[in-house]
Coordinates of C-alpha atoms and ligand atoms in Angstrom, one line a residue:
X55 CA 0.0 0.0 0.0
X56 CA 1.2 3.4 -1.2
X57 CA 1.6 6.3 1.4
X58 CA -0.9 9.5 0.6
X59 CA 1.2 11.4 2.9
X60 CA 4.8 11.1 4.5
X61 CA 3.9 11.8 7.9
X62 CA 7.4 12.8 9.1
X63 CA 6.9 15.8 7.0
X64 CA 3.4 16.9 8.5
X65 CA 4.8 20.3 10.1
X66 CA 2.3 20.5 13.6
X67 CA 1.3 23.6 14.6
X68 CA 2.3 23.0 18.5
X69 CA 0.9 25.7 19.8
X70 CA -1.9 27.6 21.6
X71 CA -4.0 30.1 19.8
X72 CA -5.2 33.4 21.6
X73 CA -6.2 36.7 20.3
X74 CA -5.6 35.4 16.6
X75 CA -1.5 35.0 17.5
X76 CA 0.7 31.8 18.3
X77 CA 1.7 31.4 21.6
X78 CA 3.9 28.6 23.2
X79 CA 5.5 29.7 26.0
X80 CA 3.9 26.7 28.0
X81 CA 7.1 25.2 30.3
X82 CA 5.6 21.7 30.3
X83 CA 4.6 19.8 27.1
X84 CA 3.1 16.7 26.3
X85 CA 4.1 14.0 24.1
X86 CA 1.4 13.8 20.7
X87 CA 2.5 10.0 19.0
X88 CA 1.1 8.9 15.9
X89 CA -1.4 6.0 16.7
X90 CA -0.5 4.3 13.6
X91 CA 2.8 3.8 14.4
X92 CA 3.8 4.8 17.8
X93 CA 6.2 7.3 17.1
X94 CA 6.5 10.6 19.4
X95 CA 5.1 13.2 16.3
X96 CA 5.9 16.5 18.2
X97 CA 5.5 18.1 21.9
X98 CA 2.6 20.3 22.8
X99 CA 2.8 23.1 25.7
X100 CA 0.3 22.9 28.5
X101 CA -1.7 26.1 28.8
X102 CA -0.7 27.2 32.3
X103 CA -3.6 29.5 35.1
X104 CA -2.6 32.8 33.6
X105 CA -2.6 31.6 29.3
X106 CA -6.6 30.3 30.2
X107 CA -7.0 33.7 32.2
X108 CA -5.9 35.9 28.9
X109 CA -7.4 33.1 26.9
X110 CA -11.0 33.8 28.4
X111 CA -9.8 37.7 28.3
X112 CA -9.4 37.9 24.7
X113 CA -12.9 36.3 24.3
X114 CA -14.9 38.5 26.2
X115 CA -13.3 41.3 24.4
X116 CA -14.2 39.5 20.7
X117 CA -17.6 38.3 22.0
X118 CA -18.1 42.9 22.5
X119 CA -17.1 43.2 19.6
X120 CA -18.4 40.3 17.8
X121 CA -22.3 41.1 19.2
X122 CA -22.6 45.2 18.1
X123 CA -21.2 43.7 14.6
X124 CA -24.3 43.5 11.7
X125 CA -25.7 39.5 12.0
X126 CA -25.2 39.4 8.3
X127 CA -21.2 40.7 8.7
X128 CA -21.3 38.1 11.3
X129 CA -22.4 35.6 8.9
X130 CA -20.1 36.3 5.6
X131 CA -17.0 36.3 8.0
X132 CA -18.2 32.6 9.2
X133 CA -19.2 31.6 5.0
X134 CA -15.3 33.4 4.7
X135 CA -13.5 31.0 7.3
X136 CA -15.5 27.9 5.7
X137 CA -13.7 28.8 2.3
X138 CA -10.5 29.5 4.1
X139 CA -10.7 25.9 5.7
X140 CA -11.5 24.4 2.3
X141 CA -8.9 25.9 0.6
X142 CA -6.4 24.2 3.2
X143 CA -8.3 21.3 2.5
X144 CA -5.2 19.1 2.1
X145 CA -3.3 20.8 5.2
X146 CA -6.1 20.3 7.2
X147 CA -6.6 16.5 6.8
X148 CA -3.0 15.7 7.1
X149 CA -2.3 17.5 10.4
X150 CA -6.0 15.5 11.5
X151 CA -4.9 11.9 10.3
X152 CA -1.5 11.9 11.5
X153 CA -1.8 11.5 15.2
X154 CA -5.4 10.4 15.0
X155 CA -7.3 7.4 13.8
X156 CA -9.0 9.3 11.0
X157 CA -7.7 7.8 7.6
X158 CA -6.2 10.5 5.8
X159 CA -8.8 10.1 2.8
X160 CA -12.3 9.8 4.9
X161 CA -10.7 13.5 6.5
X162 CA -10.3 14.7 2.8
X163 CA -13.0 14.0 1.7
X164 CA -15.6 13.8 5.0
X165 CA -14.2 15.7 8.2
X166 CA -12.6 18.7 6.5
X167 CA -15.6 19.5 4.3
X168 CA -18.6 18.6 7.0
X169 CA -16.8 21.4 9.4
X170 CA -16.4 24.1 7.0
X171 CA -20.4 22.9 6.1
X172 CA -21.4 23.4 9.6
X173 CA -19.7 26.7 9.7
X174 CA -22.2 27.6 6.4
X175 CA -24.9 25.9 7.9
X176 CA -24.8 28.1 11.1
X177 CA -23.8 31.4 9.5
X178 CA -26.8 31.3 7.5
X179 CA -28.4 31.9 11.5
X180 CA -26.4 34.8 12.1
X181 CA -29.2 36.9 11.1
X182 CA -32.4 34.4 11.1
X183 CA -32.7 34.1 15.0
X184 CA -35.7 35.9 16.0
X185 CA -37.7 36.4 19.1
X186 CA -41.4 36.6 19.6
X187 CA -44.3 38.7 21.0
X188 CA -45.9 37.2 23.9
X189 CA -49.8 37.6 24.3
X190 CA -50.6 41.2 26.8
X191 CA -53.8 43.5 26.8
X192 CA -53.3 46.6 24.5
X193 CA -51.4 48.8 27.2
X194 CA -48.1 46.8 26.9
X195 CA -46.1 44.9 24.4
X196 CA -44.0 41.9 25.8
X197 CA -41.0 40.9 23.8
X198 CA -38.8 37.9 24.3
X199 CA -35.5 38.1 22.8
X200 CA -32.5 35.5 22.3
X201 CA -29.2 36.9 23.6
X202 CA -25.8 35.1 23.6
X203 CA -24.5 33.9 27.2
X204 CA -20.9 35.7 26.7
X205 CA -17.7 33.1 26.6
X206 CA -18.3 29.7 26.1
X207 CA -16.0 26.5 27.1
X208 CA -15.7 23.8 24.7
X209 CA -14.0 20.9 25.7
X210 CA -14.3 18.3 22.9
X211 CA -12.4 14.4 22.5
X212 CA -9.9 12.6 20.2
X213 CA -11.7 10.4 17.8
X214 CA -13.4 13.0 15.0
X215 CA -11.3 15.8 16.3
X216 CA -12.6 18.7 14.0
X217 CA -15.9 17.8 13.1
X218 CA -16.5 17.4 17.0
X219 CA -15.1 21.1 17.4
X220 CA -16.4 22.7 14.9
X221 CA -20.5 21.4 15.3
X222 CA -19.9 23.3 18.7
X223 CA -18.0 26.6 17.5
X224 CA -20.3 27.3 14.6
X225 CA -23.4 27.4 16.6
X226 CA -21.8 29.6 19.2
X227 CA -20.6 32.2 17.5
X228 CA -23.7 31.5 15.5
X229 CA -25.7 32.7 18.5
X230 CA -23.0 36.1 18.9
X231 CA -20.6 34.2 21.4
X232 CA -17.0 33.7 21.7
X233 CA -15.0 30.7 22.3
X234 CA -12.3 29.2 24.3
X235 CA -11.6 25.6 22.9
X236 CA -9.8 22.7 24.6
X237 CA -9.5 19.7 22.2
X238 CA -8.3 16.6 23.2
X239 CA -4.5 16.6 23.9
X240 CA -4.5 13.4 21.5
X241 CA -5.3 14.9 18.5
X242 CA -4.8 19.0 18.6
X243 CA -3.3 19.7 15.6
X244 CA -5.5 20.3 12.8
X245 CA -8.2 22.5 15.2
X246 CA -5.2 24.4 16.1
X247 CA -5.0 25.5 12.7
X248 CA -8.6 25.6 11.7
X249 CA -8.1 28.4 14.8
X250 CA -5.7 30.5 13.5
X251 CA -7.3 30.2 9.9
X252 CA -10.2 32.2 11.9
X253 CA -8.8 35.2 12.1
X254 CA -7.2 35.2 8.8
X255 CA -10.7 35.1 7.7
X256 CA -11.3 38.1 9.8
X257 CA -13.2 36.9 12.9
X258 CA -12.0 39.1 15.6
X259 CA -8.9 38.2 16.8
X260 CA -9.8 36.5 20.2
X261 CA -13.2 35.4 18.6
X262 CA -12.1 31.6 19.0
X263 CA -9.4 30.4 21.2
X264 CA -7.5 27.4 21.6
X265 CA -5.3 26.3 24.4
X266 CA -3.8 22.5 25.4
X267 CA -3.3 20.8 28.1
X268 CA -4.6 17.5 30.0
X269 CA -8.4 17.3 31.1
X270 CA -7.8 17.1 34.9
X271 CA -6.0 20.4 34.4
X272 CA -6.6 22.6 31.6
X273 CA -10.2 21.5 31.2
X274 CA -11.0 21.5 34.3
X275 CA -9.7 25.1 35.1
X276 CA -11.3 26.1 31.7
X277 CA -14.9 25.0 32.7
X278 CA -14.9 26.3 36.2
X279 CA -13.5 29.4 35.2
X280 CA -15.7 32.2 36.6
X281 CA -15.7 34.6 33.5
X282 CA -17.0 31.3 31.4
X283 CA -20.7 31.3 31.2
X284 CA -21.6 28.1 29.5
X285 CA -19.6 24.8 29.2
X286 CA -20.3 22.8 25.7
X287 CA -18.5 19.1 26.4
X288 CA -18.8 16.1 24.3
X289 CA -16.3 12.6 25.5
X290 CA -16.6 9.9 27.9
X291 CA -20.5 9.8 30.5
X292 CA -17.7 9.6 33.3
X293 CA -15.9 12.9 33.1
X294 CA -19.3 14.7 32.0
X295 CA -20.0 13.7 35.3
X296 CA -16.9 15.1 36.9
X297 CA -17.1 18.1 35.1
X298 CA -20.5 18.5 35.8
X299 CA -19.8 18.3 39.8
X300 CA -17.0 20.6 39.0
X301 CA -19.0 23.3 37.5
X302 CA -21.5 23.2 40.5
X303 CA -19.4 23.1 43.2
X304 CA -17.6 26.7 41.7
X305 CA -20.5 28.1 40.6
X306 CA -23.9 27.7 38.4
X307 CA -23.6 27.6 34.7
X308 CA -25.4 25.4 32.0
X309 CA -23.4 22.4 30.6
X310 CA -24.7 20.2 27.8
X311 CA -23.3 16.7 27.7
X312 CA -22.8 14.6 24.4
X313 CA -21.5 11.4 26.1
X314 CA -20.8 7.6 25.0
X315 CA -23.3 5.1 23.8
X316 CA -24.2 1.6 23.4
X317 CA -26.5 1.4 20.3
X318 CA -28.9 -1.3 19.6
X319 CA -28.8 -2.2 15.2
X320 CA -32.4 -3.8 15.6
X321 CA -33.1 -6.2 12.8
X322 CA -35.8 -7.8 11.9
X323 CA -36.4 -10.8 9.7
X324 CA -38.3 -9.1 7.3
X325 CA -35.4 -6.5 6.8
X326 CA -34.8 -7.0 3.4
X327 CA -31.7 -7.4 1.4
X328 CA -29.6 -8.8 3.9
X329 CA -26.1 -7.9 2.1
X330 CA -27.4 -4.4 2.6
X331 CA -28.2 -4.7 5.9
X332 CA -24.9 -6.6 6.4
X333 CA -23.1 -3.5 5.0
X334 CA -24.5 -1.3 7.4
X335 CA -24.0 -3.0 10.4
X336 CA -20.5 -3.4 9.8
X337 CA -19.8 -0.5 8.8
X338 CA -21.6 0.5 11.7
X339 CA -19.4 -1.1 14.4
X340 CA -15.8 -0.9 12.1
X341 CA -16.0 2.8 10.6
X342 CA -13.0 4.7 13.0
X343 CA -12.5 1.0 14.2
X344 CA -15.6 1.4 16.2
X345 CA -14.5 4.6 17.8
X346 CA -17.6 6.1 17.8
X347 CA -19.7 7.3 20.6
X348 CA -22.8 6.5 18.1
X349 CA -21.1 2.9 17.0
X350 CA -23.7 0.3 16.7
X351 CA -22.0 -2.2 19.2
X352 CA -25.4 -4.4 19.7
X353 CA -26.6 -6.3 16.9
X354 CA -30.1 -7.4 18.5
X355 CA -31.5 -9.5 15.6
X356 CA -34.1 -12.3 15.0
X357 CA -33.7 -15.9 15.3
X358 CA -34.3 -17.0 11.7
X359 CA -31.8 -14.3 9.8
X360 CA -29.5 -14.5 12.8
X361 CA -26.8 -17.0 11.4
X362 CA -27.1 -15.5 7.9
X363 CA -26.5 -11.7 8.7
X364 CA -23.5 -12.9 11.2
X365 CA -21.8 -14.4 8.5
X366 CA -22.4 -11.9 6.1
X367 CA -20.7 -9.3 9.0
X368 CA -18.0 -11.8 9.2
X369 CA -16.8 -12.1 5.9
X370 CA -16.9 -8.1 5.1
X371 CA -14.9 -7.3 8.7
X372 CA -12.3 -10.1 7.4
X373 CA -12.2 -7.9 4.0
X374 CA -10.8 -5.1 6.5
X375 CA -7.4 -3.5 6.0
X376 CA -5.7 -2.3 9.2
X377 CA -3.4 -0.3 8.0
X378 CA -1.5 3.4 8.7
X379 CA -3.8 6.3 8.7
X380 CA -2.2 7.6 5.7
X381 CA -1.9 4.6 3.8
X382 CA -4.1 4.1 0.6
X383 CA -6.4 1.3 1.4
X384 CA -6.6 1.2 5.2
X385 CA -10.2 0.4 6.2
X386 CA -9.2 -0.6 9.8
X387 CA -7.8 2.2 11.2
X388 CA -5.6 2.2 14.4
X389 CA -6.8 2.1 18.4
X390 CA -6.1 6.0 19.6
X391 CA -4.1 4.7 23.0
X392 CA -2.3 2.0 24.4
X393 CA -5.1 2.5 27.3
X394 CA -7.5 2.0 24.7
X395 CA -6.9 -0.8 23.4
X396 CA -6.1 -2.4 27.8
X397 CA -9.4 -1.5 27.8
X398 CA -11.0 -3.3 25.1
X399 CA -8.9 -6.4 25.7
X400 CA -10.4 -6.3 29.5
X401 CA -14.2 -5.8 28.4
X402 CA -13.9 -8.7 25.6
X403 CA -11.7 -11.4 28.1
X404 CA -14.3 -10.2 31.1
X405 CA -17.3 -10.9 28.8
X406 CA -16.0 -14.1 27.6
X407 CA -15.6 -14.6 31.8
X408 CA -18.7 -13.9 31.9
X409 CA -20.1 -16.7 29.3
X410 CA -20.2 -14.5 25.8
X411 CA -18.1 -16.6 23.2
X412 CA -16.3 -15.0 20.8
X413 CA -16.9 -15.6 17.1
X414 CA -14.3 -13.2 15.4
X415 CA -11.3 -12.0 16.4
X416 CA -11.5 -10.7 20.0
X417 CA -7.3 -9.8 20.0
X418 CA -5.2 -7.0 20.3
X419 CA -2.7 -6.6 17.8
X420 CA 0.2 -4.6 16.5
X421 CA 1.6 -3.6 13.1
X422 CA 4.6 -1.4 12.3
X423 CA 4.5 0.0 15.4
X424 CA 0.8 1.0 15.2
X425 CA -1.8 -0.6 17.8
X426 CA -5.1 -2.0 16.4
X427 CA -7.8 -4.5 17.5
X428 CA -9.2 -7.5 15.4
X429 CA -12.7 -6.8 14.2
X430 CA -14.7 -9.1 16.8
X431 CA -18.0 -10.6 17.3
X432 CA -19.5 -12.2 20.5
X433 CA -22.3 -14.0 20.6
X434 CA -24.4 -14.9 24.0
X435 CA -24.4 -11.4 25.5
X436 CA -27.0 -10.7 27.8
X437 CA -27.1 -7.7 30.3
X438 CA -25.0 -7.7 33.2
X439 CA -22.0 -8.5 31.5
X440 CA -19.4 -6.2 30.6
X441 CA -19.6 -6.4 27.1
X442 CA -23.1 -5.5 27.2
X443 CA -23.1 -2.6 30.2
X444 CA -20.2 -0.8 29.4
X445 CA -18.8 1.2 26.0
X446 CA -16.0 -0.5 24.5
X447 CA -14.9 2.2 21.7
X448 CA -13.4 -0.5 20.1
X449 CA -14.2 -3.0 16.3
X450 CA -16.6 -5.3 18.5
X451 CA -20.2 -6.2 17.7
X452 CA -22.3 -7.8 20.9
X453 CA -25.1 -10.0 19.1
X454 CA -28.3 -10.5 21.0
X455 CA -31.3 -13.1 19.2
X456 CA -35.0 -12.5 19.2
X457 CA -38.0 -14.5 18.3
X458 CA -40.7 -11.7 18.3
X459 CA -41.1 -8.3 17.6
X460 CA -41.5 -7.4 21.1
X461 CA -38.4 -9.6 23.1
X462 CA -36.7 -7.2 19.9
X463 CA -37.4 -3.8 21.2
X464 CA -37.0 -5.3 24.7
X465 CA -33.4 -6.4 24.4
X466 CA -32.4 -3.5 22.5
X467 CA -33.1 -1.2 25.1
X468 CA -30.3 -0.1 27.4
X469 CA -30.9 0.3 30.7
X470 CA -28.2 3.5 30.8
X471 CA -27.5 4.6 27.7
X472 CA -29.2 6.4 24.7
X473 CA -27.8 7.5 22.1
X474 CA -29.2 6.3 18.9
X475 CA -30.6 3.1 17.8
X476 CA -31.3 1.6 14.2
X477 CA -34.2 -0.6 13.2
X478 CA -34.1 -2.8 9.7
X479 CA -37.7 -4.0 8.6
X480 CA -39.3 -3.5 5.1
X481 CA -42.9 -3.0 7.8
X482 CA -43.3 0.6 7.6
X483 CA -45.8 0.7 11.5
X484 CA -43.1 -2.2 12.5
X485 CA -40.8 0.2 12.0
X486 CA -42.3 3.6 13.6
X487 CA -43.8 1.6 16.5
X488 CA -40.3 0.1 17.5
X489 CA -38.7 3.8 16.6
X490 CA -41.4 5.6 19.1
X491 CA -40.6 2.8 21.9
X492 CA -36.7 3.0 21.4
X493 CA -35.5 5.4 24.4
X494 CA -32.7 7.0 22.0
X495 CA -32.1 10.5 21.3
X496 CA -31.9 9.8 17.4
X497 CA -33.5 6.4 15.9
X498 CA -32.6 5.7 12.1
X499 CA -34.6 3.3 10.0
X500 CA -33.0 1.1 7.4
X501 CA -30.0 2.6 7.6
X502 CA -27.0 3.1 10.0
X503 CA -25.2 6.4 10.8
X504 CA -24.7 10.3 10.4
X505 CA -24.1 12.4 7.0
X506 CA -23.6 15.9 6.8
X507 CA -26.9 16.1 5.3
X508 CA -28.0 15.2 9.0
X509 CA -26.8 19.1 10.3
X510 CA -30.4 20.3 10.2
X511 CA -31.7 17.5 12.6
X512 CA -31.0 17.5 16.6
X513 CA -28.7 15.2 17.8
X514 CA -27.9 14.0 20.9
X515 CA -28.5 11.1 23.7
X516 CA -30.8 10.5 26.3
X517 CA -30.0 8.9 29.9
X518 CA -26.2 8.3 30.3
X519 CA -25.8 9.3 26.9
X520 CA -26.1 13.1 27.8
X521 CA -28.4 16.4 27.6
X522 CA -28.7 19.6 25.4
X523 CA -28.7 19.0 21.7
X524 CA -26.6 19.8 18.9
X525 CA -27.3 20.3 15.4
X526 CA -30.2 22.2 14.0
X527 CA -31.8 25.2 15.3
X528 CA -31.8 23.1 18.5
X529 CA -28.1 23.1 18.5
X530 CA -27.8 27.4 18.0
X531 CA -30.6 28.0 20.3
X532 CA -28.8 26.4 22.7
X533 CA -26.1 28.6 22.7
X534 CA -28.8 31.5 23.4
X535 CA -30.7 32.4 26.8
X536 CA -34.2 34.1 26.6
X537 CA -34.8 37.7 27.4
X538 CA -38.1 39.3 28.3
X539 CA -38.8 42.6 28.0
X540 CA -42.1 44.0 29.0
X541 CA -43.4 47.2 28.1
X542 CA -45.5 49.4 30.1
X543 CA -47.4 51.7 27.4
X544 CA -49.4 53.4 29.7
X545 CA -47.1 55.0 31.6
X546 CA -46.8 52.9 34.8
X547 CA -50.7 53.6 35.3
X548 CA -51.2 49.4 35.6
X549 CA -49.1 49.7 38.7
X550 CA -52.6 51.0 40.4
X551 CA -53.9 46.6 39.8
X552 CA -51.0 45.2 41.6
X553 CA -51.2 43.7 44.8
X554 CA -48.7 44.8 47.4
X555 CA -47.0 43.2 50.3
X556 CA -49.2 41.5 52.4
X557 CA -51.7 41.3 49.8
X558 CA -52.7 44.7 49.7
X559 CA -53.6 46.5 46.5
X560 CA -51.1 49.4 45.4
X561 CA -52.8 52.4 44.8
X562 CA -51.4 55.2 43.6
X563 CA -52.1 59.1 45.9
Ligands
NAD658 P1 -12.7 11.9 27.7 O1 -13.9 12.1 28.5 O2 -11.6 11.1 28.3 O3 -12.1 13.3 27.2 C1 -12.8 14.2 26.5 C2 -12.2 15.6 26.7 O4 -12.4 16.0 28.0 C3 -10.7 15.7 26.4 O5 -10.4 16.9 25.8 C4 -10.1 15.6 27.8 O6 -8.9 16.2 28.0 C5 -11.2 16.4 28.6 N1 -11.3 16.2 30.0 C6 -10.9 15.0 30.7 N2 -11.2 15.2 32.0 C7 -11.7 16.5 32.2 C8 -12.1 17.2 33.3 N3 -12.1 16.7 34.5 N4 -12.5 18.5 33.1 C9 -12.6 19.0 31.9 N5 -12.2 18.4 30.8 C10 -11.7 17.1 30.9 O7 -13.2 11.2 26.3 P2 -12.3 10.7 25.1 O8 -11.6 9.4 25.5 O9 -11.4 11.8 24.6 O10 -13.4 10.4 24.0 C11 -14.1 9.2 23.9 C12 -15.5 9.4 24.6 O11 -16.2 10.5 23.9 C13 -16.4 8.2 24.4 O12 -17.0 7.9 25.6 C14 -17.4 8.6 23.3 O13 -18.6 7.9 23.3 C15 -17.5 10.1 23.6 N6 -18.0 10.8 22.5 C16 -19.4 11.2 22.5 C17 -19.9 11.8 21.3 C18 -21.3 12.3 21.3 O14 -21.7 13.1 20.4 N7 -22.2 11.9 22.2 C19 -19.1 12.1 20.2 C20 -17.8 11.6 20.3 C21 -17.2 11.0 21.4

């Protein structure tokens, strides 16, 4: 397999953005290595107390700015830094694949493009978010308006680095906010420059920030900072937890969470083609090697298509190429961590424990330095084992068997997480009755998986899965708090109705 890329050559941007300019004066780094073959790719500087403090400075002072600016101005400057992101299309996709486990072609052509859409998508708001009128009697008028909170913390993970980033920025700055970003210390590189590429667009400087560091510090300082008025976090249920105890022992802000997931691929024996299906579902468990908080880890199917589907997964995840992230070809793509990939080896050897048997794969495995896990299968799982109650981020499809359409719904259900859920059936009511029972945030039918298309739909989970949605006006109105304003047109004359303390009524002398 060719290279697409020498990744030696990839020149990363090891730096913190703030106010538009460079800066790297952090004293302690961190190691970045390249997942797909274990070699230390550059050192990043940790954003110390006083680099967040000017961080958060510089977007309060752009967020000013930013809000008296036109909503259309607001609006071309975000089309502007789409362009400016396609045009370093190439850039871009090389700086993401290299220490991530995005193949350098599915960036190119997917990641890259979808941010600069969402950035179109959400500039198009700049100037179509509109309060309402409220009912009142003729002698006042009672407007609600939307308002941006001020600076908001993003704190976003490793595994789709820029499309995870930007479906938070363009919303809030959408909504007339600024940003302070921490992306995961993985992966920084290519948000770094999709930063700085902001205010070369001509954002204010200081409109979106960017500084590094570990989660326990840097994020953690970030989201409890008190000049931060909303947190925007998407990664692992367990540190939305922590950060959401963080956040209210310092003080009271809104967080939204976009957490992990354990979906259900329901199918049904009347489901059709089952090559189709069979392409979905694997692609569904095996696209980013199954790191994907929306990965469709359960395949709950019935009895009597059961053996054929499984083979029919088994024989396309054996097609699989694990390979370098910037080699042509590569359809397995490497495990982020050595952690990681513990961590899957644990789940799968506790589930086996447990009395799941594996039918594919089930190992870790290394190549050229590069760590990756064989595309598994297990058959026999049943909740209360680990392979069933807890997210693996990993290549490995749980399979569950039904004999009716109701035992279906049943075992797709998680009892903790809800992300999203897909159902196979030709049955059109089969379909929308086991969508409406589903307890996911997003359910799709015949069919696994987001497309950029998807932007103008809400996503996000229910139960351990998270709150607050993203995408669609959902996902921009959430970045906005409601105003009213009531206006008194007969010049405070009304006051004469009101009932004073005590429950007298206020009359004027
Ligand atoms: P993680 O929770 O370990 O880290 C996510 C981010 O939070 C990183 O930037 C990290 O540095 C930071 N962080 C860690 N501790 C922190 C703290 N105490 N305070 C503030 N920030 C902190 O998650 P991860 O391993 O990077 O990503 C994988 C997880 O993300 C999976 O659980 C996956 O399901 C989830 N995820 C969810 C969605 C979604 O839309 N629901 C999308 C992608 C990933």
């Amino acid at each position: 397999m060719g290279a697409l890329f020498d990744p030696a050559a990839v020149n990363a941007p090891a730096c913190h953005i703030v106010a538009g300019k460079r800066v790297g004066d952090g004293r302690t780094t961190l190691a970045v290595s390249r997942p797909s073959d274990g070699i230390v790719h550059a050192q990043l500087p940790v954003a110390d107390d006083d680099l967040i403090d000017r961080a958060v400075s510089a977007a309060q002072a752009a967020q000013l700015h930013w809000r008296a600016m036109k909503p259309r101005q607001r609006g071309r400057l975000m089309a502007a830094w789409a362009e400016l992101i396609l045009a370093h299309r190439e850039e871009l996709a090389q700086l993401e694949a290299v220490v991530s486990s995005r193949p350098y072609d599915e960036c190119l052509a997917i990641d890259v493009p979808t941010a600069a859409e969402y950035l179109r998508f959400y500039g198009e708001y700049c100037d179509k978010l509109e309060g309402s009128i409220t009912a009142s009697s003729d002698e006042a008028v009672s407007l609600v308006v939307r308002e941006p909170y001020g600076v908001v913390a993003i704190v976003t993970p490793w595994n789709f680095p820029v499309i995870l980033s930007t479906w938070k920025i363009a919303p809030a700055i959408a909504a007339g906010n600024a940003v302070v970003l921490k992306a995961s210390e993985l992966t920084p590189f290519a948000m770094t420059r999709v930063v700085e590429l902001a205010a070369e667009a001509g954002l204010p400087d200081g409109l979106v920030n960017i500084v590094h560091g570990g989660g326990g510090d840097v994020g953690r300082r970030l989201v409890t900072h008190p000049d931060v008025a909303i947190v925007s976090f998407t990664g692992s249920t367990m540190t939305g937890g922590r950060i959401m105890a963080d956040v209210g022992a310092t003080g009271v802000k809104p967080v939204s969470l976009e957490l992990g997931g354990k979906s259900p691929q329901l199918v049904f024996a009347d489901c059709g083609d089952l090559d189709v299906v069979a392409d979905h579902v694997t692609w569904g468990i095996t696209r980013n090697a199954g790191q994907l908080c929306y990965a469709g880890a359960r395949l709950v199917v019935e009895r009597s298509v059961a053996r054929p589907l499984v083979e029919r997964v088994s024989t396309r995840m054996n097609a699989l190429v694990a390979g370098a992230t910037w080699d042509a070809g590569t359809t397995l793509a490497p495990i982020i961590s050595e952690r990681q990939r513990d961590r899957m080896t644990a789940i799968v050897e506790a589930s086996v424990a447990q009395g799941a048997e594996i039918e594919l794969g089930g190992r870790a495995f290394d190549r050229t330095g590069g760590r990756f896990f064989e595309p598994t299968i297990i058959s026999g799982l049943r909740p209360g084992m680990a392979g069933f109650e807890e997210e693996i981020f990993g290549p490995v499809l749980g399979v569950q068997i039904f004999d009716d359409a109701d035992e279906g719904v049943r075992l797709a259900q998680h009892p903790t997480y809800g992300l999203t859920a897909s159902v196979f059936t030709r049955d059109g009511s089969k379909a929308l009755k086991a969508a409406k029972a589903l307890a996911a945030g997003t359910v799709w039918v015949n069919r696994w998986g987001r497309t950029a298309e998807m932007m103008t739909s809400p996503f996000g989970g229910y139960g351990r899965s998270g709150f607050g949605k993203e995408s669609g006006r959902p996902g921009v109105e959430g970045f906005t708090r409601q105003k009213a304003i009531w206006i008194d047109l007969n010049d405070g004359a009304e006051l004469a109705h009101q009932v004073g303390p005590g429950g007298s009524v206020v009359r004027r002398p």
